[in-house]
Amino acid sequence: MRLSFLEPLYKQPGPFASVYLDTSRDTAISDPDAAIELRRRHLRDALTTEGADQDSITAVADIVGSDTDIPGTHGQAVFTAHGRLALLDELPAPPPRDTARFGALPDTMPLIVQHAPGIPYLAVHVQYGGRHSTDATGTVRIEAEAGAWPRTKVTPGHRLREEIPVTDWLNAAGEVGRELEGYARRIDVEAVVVAGDVWARGILVRRLPASLRGQVTTVEGAGESEPGRALLEQRLESLFSGRMAAHDRALLDTFFAERARDGASAEGLSATVSALQRGAVKALFLNNHPESPLRLWIGSEPGQLALTEEELRSYGTGDVHEERADAALTRALVGTRAELVVVPEQQARLREGVGALLRYADPSSRA
């Protein structure tokens, strides 16, 4: 996963207030707005306890719960600094629990985890209820969406909607297919999910460009979705659950290959931190441990991080302090434009939960 969406955040000076909370409204709670207001008050109290300045606390409070137009279960991630909004992001799922932190670095790992696996896809619904013949009367309705899963749950991608007389469907399906291919190229799609009438969707699939046909998965069920939610959301949830994006999977396979031959890889916290210090990391792999107690020492620059204060000061770094390891690692990745891959433990259990694919082989990278 590329972390370019976080670059504007790290260009701002800290300290940062980082808040995650559940902002779902269509729930069994009789008054969800009152529940969100209660969460807002609890988060203000938590930020006060953390030592946040009043301007940053007020900026958080002004934004929390502002996503009234998003239906379904979801959450918000809010980052402020010096009384100004630094970043706002809608979460595809509510966080496991509401959190509020104040510190020199933003707490971005929970946000990154909710962006994963980041699978680029096309969802297509072909609606037709008439006689299965191209000399029948009626209309074929096409709705398609291009996006990255699971972000499109709360930030819908580009939608295509067309209505075509069934008498024109054989020829028009090819044109629709070429239009879909254009969307697919723009996002480097890896899955084309097609639902709807079996006959009408079959014609479309057979007339898709060859570059898309091999990526098609057909699913059953209707394509209706709430406004503001992903097309075919429930089907996509079932299809993509536990899956890694192909790009991330390829990086992980390369890491395994390099590790097997003692090549351009590092594993374990010490070796990975050493590689980050040198700007040698191409991609970092992380088993997600949201409550990990691991901490690192950092300086003012992304590559200034170490396991101990003594080590960091030995490099001539003056202003140092201790931070959560995930926050320090993320800043280093964004600062060196390295990628991050969240690896489910059932896919691979990494030593100390962390490993790295390096830009070049270096014997000093191995612990």
Tab-separated table of C-alpha atoms in Angstrom:
chain	number	residue	atom	x	y	z
A	1	MET	CA	0.000	0.000	0.000
A	2	ARG	CA	1.339	3.394	-0.966
A	3	LEU	CA	1.000	5.987	1.801
A	4	SER	CA	0.953	9.123	-0.338
A	5	PHE	CA	-2.461	10.059	1.096
A	6	LEU	CA	-0.681	10.713	4.417
A	7	GLU	CA	2.055	12.977	3.040
A	8	PRO	CA	0.134	16.251	3.633
A	9	LEU	CA	-0.359	15.271	7.274
A	10	TYR	CA	3.337	14.675	7.932
A	11	LYS	CA	4.313	17.943	6.273
A	12	GLN	CA	2.657	19.773	9.164
A	13	PRO	CA	4.412	20.329	12.494
A	14	GLY	CA	3.080	18.557	15.584
A	15	PRO	CA	1.973	17.876	18.164
A	16	PHE	CA	-1.164	16.172	16.873
A	17	ALA	CA	-4.510	15.213	18.332
A	18	SER	CA	-5.607	11.888	16.780
A	19	VAL	CA	-9.175	10.704	17.308
A	20	TYR	CA	-11.046	7.603	16.130
A	21	LEU	CA	-14.714	7.066	16.860
A	22	ASP	CA	-17.877	5.294	15.754
A	23	THR	CA	-20.193	7.741	13.946
A	24	SER	CA	-22.812	5.236	12.725
A	25	ARG	CA	-26.338	6.606	12.872
A	26	ASP	CA	-28.637	3.925	11.451
A	27	THR	CA	-28.215	1.601	14.424
A	28	ALA	CA	-30.462	0.075	17.066
A	29	ILE	CA	-29.709	3.043	19.351
A	30	SER	CA	-32.819	5.173	19.697
A	31	ASP	CA	-30.913	8.475	19.551
A	32	PRO	CA	-27.589	7.981	17.707
A	33	ASP	CA	-26.886	11.728	17.592
A	34	ALA	CA	-27.014	11.840	21.383
A	35	ALA	CA	-24.668	8.838	21.512
A	36	ILE	CA	-22.197	10.601	19.209
A	37	GLU	CA	-22.390	13.729	21.358
A	38	LEU	CA	-21.568	11.612	24.409
A	39	ARG	CA	-18.581	10.144	22.578
A	40	ARG	CA	-17.483	13.657	21.652
A	41	ARG	CA	-17.486	14.701	25.309
A	42	HIS	CA	-15.547	11.593	26.354
A	43	LEU	CA	-12.959	12.241	23.643
A	44	ARG	CA	-12.568	15.864	24.738
A	45	ASP	CA	-11.925	14.656	28.291
A	46	ALA	CA	-9.423	12.067	27.034
A	47	LEU	CA	-7.515	14.664	24.997
A	48	THR	CA	-7.427	16.987	28.003
A	49	THR	CA	-5.936	14.167	30.082
A	50	GLU	CA	-3.361	13.577	27.322
A	51	GLY	CA	-2.275	17.223	27.573
A	52	ALA	CA	-3.758	18.515	24.330
A	53	ASP	CA	-4.078	22.275	23.867
A	54	GLN	CA	-7.573	23.728	23.974
A	55	ASP	CA	-7.517	24.910	20.350
A	56	SER	CA	-6.769	21.401	19.067
A	57	ILE	CA	-9.477	19.927	21.303
A	58	THR	CA	-12.009	22.444	19.987
A	59	ALA	CA	-11.000	21.709	16.392
A	60	VAL	CA	-11.653	17.997	16.991
A	61	ALA	CA	-15.018	18.671	18.611
A	62	ASP	CA	-16.098	20.837	15.656
A	63	ILE	CA	-15.482	17.994	13.180
A	64	VAL	CA	-16.585	14.895	15.104
A	65	GLY	CA	-19.940	13.622	13.845
A	66	SER	CA	-19.988	15.892	10.781
A	67	ASP	CA	-20.499	12.902	8.434
A	68	THR	CA	-24.297	12.949	8.677
A	69	ASP	CA	-24.674	12.118	4.967
A	70	ILE	CA	-22.959	8.720	5.209
A	71	PRO	CA	-25.349	5.819	5.874
A	72	GLY	CA	-24.549	2.450	7.386
A	73	THR	CA	-21.993	1.521	9.990
A	74	HIS	CA	-18.762	3.508	9.767
A	75	GLY	CA	-16.448	5.749	11.739
A	76	GLN	CA	-14.296	8.847	11.577
A	77	ALA	CA	-10.584	9.533	11.926
A	78	VAL	CA	-9.801	13.154	12.844
A	79	PHE	CA	-6.339	14.706	13.137
A	80	THR	CA	-5.744	18.262	14.304
A	81	ALA	CA	-2.631	20.309	15.050
A	82	HIS	CA	-2.333	23.770	16.585
A	83	GLY	CA	-6.066	24.317	16.469
A	84	ARG	CA	-6.462	23.398	12.792
A	85	LEU	CA	-7.822	20.346	11.033
A	86	ALA	CA	-4.857	18.405	9.617
A	87	LEU	CA	-6.670	15.399	8.111
A	88	LEU	CA	-10.188	13.975	8.101
A	89	ASP	CA	-10.950	10.485	6.848
A	90	GLU	CA	-14.080	8.359	6.904
A	91	LEU	CA	-13.581	4.806	8.176
A	92	PRO	CA	-15.244	1.901	6.324
A	93	ALA	CA	-15.975	0.266	9.698
A	94	PRO	CA	-16.312	1.628	13.234
A	95	PRO	CA	-13.060	1.399	15.189
A	96	PRO	CA	-12.917	-1.418	17.774
A	97	ARG	CA	-13.157	1.308	20.401
A	98	ASP	CA	-13.081	5.092	20.456
A	99	THR	CA	-9.574	6.454	21.036
A	100	ALA	CA	-7.999	9.877	21.520
A	101	ARG	CA	-4.252	10.463	21.587
A	102	PHE	CA	-2.084	13.568	21.704
A	103	GLY	CA	1.583	13.438	20.824
A	104	ALA	CA	4.438	14.544	18.626
A	105	LEU	CA	3.369	12.119	15.880
A	106	PRO	CA	-0.115	11.400	14.533
A	107	ASP	CA	-1.585	7.989	15.377
A	108	THR	CA	-2.167	6.861	11.793
A	109	MET	CA	-1.824	3.067	11.953
A	110	PRO	CA	-5.541	2.416	12.690
A	111	LEU	CA	-6.387	4.506	9.618
A	112	ILE	CA	-3.925	2.598	7.430
A	113	VAL	CA	-5.347	-0.727	8.617
A	114	GLN	CA	-8.837	0.420	7.579
A	115	HIS	CA	-7.536	1.315	4.102
A	116	ALA	CA	-6.273	-2.268	3.702
A	117	PRO	CA	-6.397	-4.387	1.632
A	118	GLY	CA	-7.004	-1.621	-0.936
A	119	ILE	CA	-8.150	-3.933	-3.734
A	120	PRO	CA	-8.888	-2.016	-6.974
A	121	TYR	CA	-12.089	-3.375	-8.489
A	122	LEU	CA	-15.015	-2.848	-10.806
A	123	ALA	CA	-18.497	-3.742	-9.564
A	124	VAL	CA	-21.104	-4.168	-12.303
A	125	HIS	CA	-24.828	-4.788	-11.946
A	126	VAL	CA	-26.863	-5.697	-15.039
A	127	GLN	CA	-30.584	-5.272	-14.381
A	128	TYR	CA	-33.107	-6.825	-16.765
A	129	GLY	CA	-36.410	-8.543	-16.064
A	130	GLY	CA	-37.805	-9.299	-19.477
A	131	ARG	CA	-37.821	-12.180	-21.928
A	132	HIS	CA	-34.351	-13.539	-22.727
A	133	SER	CA	-34.273	-12.544	-26.364
A	134	THR	CA	-32.850	-9.579	-28.232
A	135	ASP	CA	-36.152	-9.107	-30.090
A	136	ALA	CA	-38.010	-8.585	-26.791
A	137	THR	CA	-39.224	-5.254	-25.496
A	138	GLY	CA	-37.663	-3.720	-22.441
A	139	THR	CA	-34.491	-2.067	-21.219
A	140	VAL	CA	-31.188	-3.317	-19.841
A	141	ARG	CA	-29.946	-1.093	-17.037
A	142	ILE	CA	-26.215	-1.028	-16.295
A	143	GLU	CA	-24.701	0.354	-13.118
A	144	ALA	CA	-20.952	0.081	-12.531
A	145	GLU	CA	-18.553	1.455	-9.949
A	146	ALA	CA	-14.755	1.664	-9.974
A	147	GLY	CA	-12.987	1.922	-6.646
A	148	ALA	CA	-10.662	0.453	-4.040
A	149	TRP	CA	-12.042	-1.904	-1.398
A	150	PRO	CA	-12.960	-1.217	1.366
A	151	ARG	CA	-12.685	2.583	0.988
A	152	THR	CA	-15.669	2.697	-1.347
A	153	LYS	CA	-17.931	1.670	1.533
A	154	VAL	CA	-17.856	5.295	2.662
A	155	THR	CA	-16.177	7.069	-0.271
A	156	PRO	CA	-17.928	5.768	-3.391
A	157	GLY	CA	-15.894	5.553	-6.568
A	158	HIS	CA	-16.863	6.712	-10.053
A	159	ARG	CA	-20.294	5.420	-11.095
A	160	LEU	CA	-21.467	4.587	-14.602
A	161	ARG	CA	-25.218	4.349	-15.293
A	162	GLU	CA	-26.755	3.513	-18.657
A	163	GLU	CA	-30.106	2.286	-19.991
A	164	ILE	CA	-30.075	0.389	-23.273
A	165	PRO	CA	-32.996	-1.111	-25.238
A	166	VAL	CA	-32.693	-4.885	-25.142
A	167	THR	CA	-32.896	-4.943	-28.963
A	168	ASP	CA	-29.541	-3.076	-29.019
A	169	TRP	CA	-27.936	-5.054	-26.205
A	170	LEU	CA	-25.750	-7.373	-28.302
A	171	ASN	CA	-23.916	-4.433	-29.913
A	172	ALA	CA	-24.118	-2.048	-26.964
A	173	ALA	CA	-22.590	-4.583	-24.560
A	174	GLY	CA	-19.302	-4.350	-26.451
A	175	GLU	CA	-19.319	-0.556	-26.171
A	176	VAL	CA	-20.066	-0.763	-22.445
A	177	GLY	CA	-17.219	-3.246	-22.083
A	178	ARG	CA	-14.745	-0.860	-23.719
A	179	GLU	CA	-15.916	1.935	-21.441
A	180	LEU	CA	-15.396	-0.299	-18.414
A	181	GLU	CA	-11.915	-1.149	-19.674
A	182	GLY	CA	-11.048	2.552	-19.554
A	183	TYR	CA	-12.046	2.778	-15.890
A	184	ALA	CA	-10.161	-0.441	-15.166
A	185	ARG	CA	-6.924	0.878	-16.650
A	186	ARG	CA	-7.066	4.045	-14.576
A	187	ILE	CA	-7.120	2.112	-11.302
A	188	ASP	CA	-5.120	-0.972	-12.401
A	189	VAL	CA	-8.123	-3.157	-11.567
A	190	GLU	CA	-7.613	-6.705	-10.295
A	191	ALA	CA	-11.219	-7.854	-9.886
A	192	VAL	CA	-14.350	-7.363	-11.999
A	193	VAL	CA	-17.429	-8.403	-10.024
A	194	VAL	CA	-20.597	-8.825	-12.084
A	195	ALA	CA	-24.128	-9.426	-10.754
A	196	GLY	CA	-27.652	-9.277	-12.113
A	197	ASP	CA	-29.725	-11.065	-14.726
A	198	VAL	CA	-27.854	-14.203	-15.840
A	199	TRP	CA	-28.690	-13.828	-19.547
A	200	ALA	CA	-27.971	-10.099	-19.863
A	201	ARG	CA	-24.788	-10.206	-17.776
A	202	GLY	CA	-23.577	-13.222	-19.774
A	203	ILE	CA	-23.751	-11.190	-22.967
A	204	LEU	CA	-21.768	-8.384	-21.322
A	205	VAL	CA	-19.082	-10.718	-19.957
A	206	ARG	CA	-18.585	-12.407	-23.350
A	207	ARG	CA	-18.131	-8.991	-24.979
A	208	LEU	CA	-15.726	-7.571	-22.424
A	209	PRO	CA	-12.214	-6.884	-23.738
A	210	ALA	CA	-9.863	-9.852	-23.221
A	211	SER	CA	-7.910	-7.850	-20.619
A	212	LEU	CA	-10.967	-7.908	-18.326
A	213	ARG	CA	-12.565	-11.300	-19.011
A	214	GLY	CA	-9.951	-13.203	-17.009
A	215	GLN	CA	-10.640	-11.045	-13.949
A	216	VAL	CA	-14.414	-11.563	-13.881
A	217	THR	CA	-16.230	-13.094	-10.927
A	218	THR	CA	-20.001	-13.431	-11.203
A	219	VAL	CA	-22.087	-13.230	-8.039
A	220	GLU	CA	-25.758	-13.678	-7.354
A	221	GLY	CA	-28.132	-11.120	-5.925
A	222	ALA	CA	-29.424	-7.651	-6.624
A	223	GLY	CA	-27.209	-4.619	-6.998
A	224	GLU	CA	-29.247	-2.099	-5.053
A	225	SER	CA	-27.237	-0.180	-2.464
A	226	GLU	CA	-27.886	2.715	-0.167
A	227	PRO	CA	-26.927	6.128	-1.547
A	228	GLY	CA	-23.382	6.841	-0.498
A	229	ARG	CA	-22.455	3.149	-0.093
A	230	ALA	CA	-20.561	0.816	-2.394
A	231	LEU	CA	-22.370	-0.924	-5.223
A	232	LEU	CA	-22.705	-4.663	-4.410
A	233	GLU	CA	-21.285	-3.945	-0.956
A	234	GLN	CA	-22.340	-7.203	0.708
A	235	ARG	CA	-21.085	-9.333	-2.182
A	236	LEU	CA	-17.755	-7.522	-2.203
A	237	GLU	CA	-17.447	-8.014	1.566
A	238	SER	CA	-17.789	-11.777	1.153
A	239	LEU	CA	-15.495	-11.922	-1.861
A	240	PHE	CA	-12.629	-9.813	-0.487
A	241	SER	CA	-12.693	-10.872	3.173
A	242	GLY	CA	-9.222	-12.042	4.241
A	243	ARG	CA	-7.731	-11.317	0.827
A	244	MET	CA	-4.614	-9.252	0.117
A	245	ALA	CA	-4.329	-6.907	-2.851
A	246	ALA	CA	-2.373	-8.503	-5.702
A	247	HIS	CA	0.264	-5.763	-5.561
A	248	ASP	CA	0.835	-6.352	-1.839
A	249	ARG	CA	0.855	-10.125	-2.310
A	250	ALA	CA	3.556	-9.781	-4.986
A	251	LEU	CA	5.689	-7.661	-2.630
A	252	LEU	CA	5.275	-10.254	0.130
A	253	ASP	CA	6.235	-13.099	-2.217
A	254	THR	CA	9.360	-11.165	-3.221
A	255	PHE	CA	10.181	-10.665	0.456
A	256	PHE	CA	9.884	-14.423	1.077
A	257	ALA	CA	12.154	-15.145	-1.887
A	258	GLU	CA	14.788	-12.634	-0.735
A	259	ARG	CA	14.622	-13.936	2.822
A	260	ALA	CA	15.123	-17.517	1.647
A	261	ARG	CA	18.384	-16.613	-0.059
A	262	ASP	CA	19.579	-14.070	2.540
A	263	GLY	CA	19.026	-11.318	0.007
A	264	ALA	CA	17.434	-7.868	0.176
A	265	SER	CA	15.300	-8.415	3.261
A	266	ALA	CA	15.184	-7.649	6.961
A	267	GLU	CA	13.053	-9.159	9.711
A	268	GLY	CA	12.519	-8.262	13.340
A	269	LEU	CA	12.341	-4.797	14.850
A	270	SER	CA	16.083	-4.161	15.185
A	271	ALA	CA	16.955	-5.120	11.603
A	272	THR	CA	13.968	-3.236	10.174
A	273	VAL	CA	14.748	-0.051	12.124
A	274	SER	CA	18.342	-0.240	10.954
A	275	ALA	CA	17.169	-0.432	7.333
A	276	LEU	CA	14.802	2.522	7.820
A	277	GLN	CA	17.657	4.588	9.254
A	278	ARG	CA	19.502	4.096	5.951
A	279	GLY	CA	16.432	4.761	3.800
A	280	ALA	CA	16.844	1.244	2.418
A	281	VAL	CA	13.271	-0.021	2.847
A	282	LYS	CA	11.167	-0.524	-0.277
A	283	ALA	CA	8.196	-2.076	1.537
A	284	LEU	CA	7.555	-2.774	5.208
A	285	PHE	CA	5.397	-5.731	6.270
A	286	LEU	CA	3.499	-5.511	9.522
A	287	ASN	CA	1.320	-7.920	11.446
A	288	ASN	CA	-1.321	-5.615	12.854
A	289	HIS	CA	-1.059	-5.408	16.630
A	290	PRO	CA	-3.074	-2.287	17.539
A	291	GLU	CA	-2.243	-2.539	21.224
A	292	SER	CA	1.451	-3.335	20.796
A	293	PRO	CA	3.533	-1.999	23.713
A	294	LEU	CA	6.643	-1.634	21.530
A	295	ARG	CA	8.193	1.834	21.559
A	296	LEU	CA	11.029	3.542	19.709
A	297	TRP	CA	13.123	6.660	20.184
A	298	ILE	CA	12.823	9.312	17.480
A	299	GLY	CA	14.334	12.615	16.434
A	300	SER	CA	12.903	15.397	14.287
A	301	GLU	CA	13.496	13.680	10.918
A	302	PRO	CA	11.743	10.554	9.548
A	303	GLY	CA	14.935	8.504	9.420
A	304	GLN	CA	15.894	9.410	12.969
A	305	LEU	CA	14.632	6.418	14.941
A	306	ALA	CA	16.283	3.812	17.137
A	307	LEU	CA	15.548	1.185	19.747
A	308	THR	CA	17.309	3.139	22.532
A	309	GLU	CA	17.966	6.742	23.427
A	310	GLU	CA	21.694	6.047	23.611
A	311	GLU	CA	21.810	4.696	20.063
A	312	LEU	CA	19.935	7.658	18.622
A	313	ARG	CA	22.110	10.194	20.439
A	314	SER	CA	25.220	8.380	19.215
A	315	TYR	CA	24.243	9.461	15.681
A	316	GLY	CA	24.395	13.096	16.771
A	317	THR	CA	20.638	13.526	17.140
A	318	GLY	CA	19.926	16.148	19.792
A	319	ASP	CA	16.201	16.484	20.460
A	320	VAL	CA	14.956	12.920	21.046
A	321	HIS	CA	11.947	11.353	22.752
A	322	GLU	CA	10.104	8.043	22.962
A	323	GLU	CA	7.069	7.217	20.796
A	324	ARG	CA	4.824	4.272	19.940
A	325	ALA	CA	6.688	2.031	17.507
A	326	ASP	CA	3.880	1.979	14.918
A	327	ALA	CA	3.738	5.804	14.847
A	328	ALA	CA	7.511	6.074	14.429
A	329	LEU	CA	7.600	3.418	11.706
A	330	THR	CA	4.786	5.038	9.750
A	331	ARG	CA	6.463	8.448	9.777
A	332	ALA	CA	9.683	6.867	8.507
A	333	LEU	CA	7.818	5.089	5.694
A	334	VAL	CA	6.000	8.222	4.542
A	335	GLY	CA	9.199	10.255	4.752
A	336	THR	CA	11.138	7.780	2.590
A	337	ARG	CA	8.177	6.956	0.310
A	338	ALA	CA	8.318	3.290	1.173
A	339	GLU	CA	5.192	1.118	1.028
A	340	LEU	CA	3.399	-0.598	3.896
A	341	VAL	CA	1.741	-3.990	3.677
A	342	VAL	CA	-0.530	-5.117	6.504
A	343	VAL	CA	-0.082	-8.901	6.656
A	344	PRO	CA	-2.720	-11.009	8.424
A	345	GLU	CA	-1.010	-13.459	10.757
A	346	GLN	CA	-2.744	-16.375	9.031
A	347	GLN	CA	-0.874	-15.344	5.854
A	348	ALA	CA	2.539	-14.976	7.511
A	349	ARG	CA	3.739	-14.492	11.077
A	350	LEU	CA	6.753	-12.175	11.056
A	351	ARG	CA	9.439	-12.086	13.718
A	352	GLU	CA	8.367	-9.422	16.243
A	353	GLY	CA	5.535	-8.680	13.814
A	354	VAL	CA	7.660	-6.744	11.325
A	355	GLY	CA	9.816	-7.280	8.243
A	356	ALA	CA	11.034	-5.359	5.213
A	357	LEU	CA	11.829	-5.796	1.551
A	358	LEU	CA	14.919	-3.688	0.863
A	359	ARG	CA	15.874	-1.555	-2.112
A	360	TYR	CA	19.233	-3.343	-2.187
A	361	ALA	CA	20.925	-6.248	-0.438
A	362	ASP	CA	22.969	-5.330	2.628
A	363	PRO	CA	24.431	-7.871	5.099
A	364	SER	CA	24.014	-5.377	7.966
A	365	SER	CA	20.219	-5.549	7.554
A	366	ARG	CA	20.050	-9.016	9.115
A	367	ALA	CA	19.821	-9.283	12.886
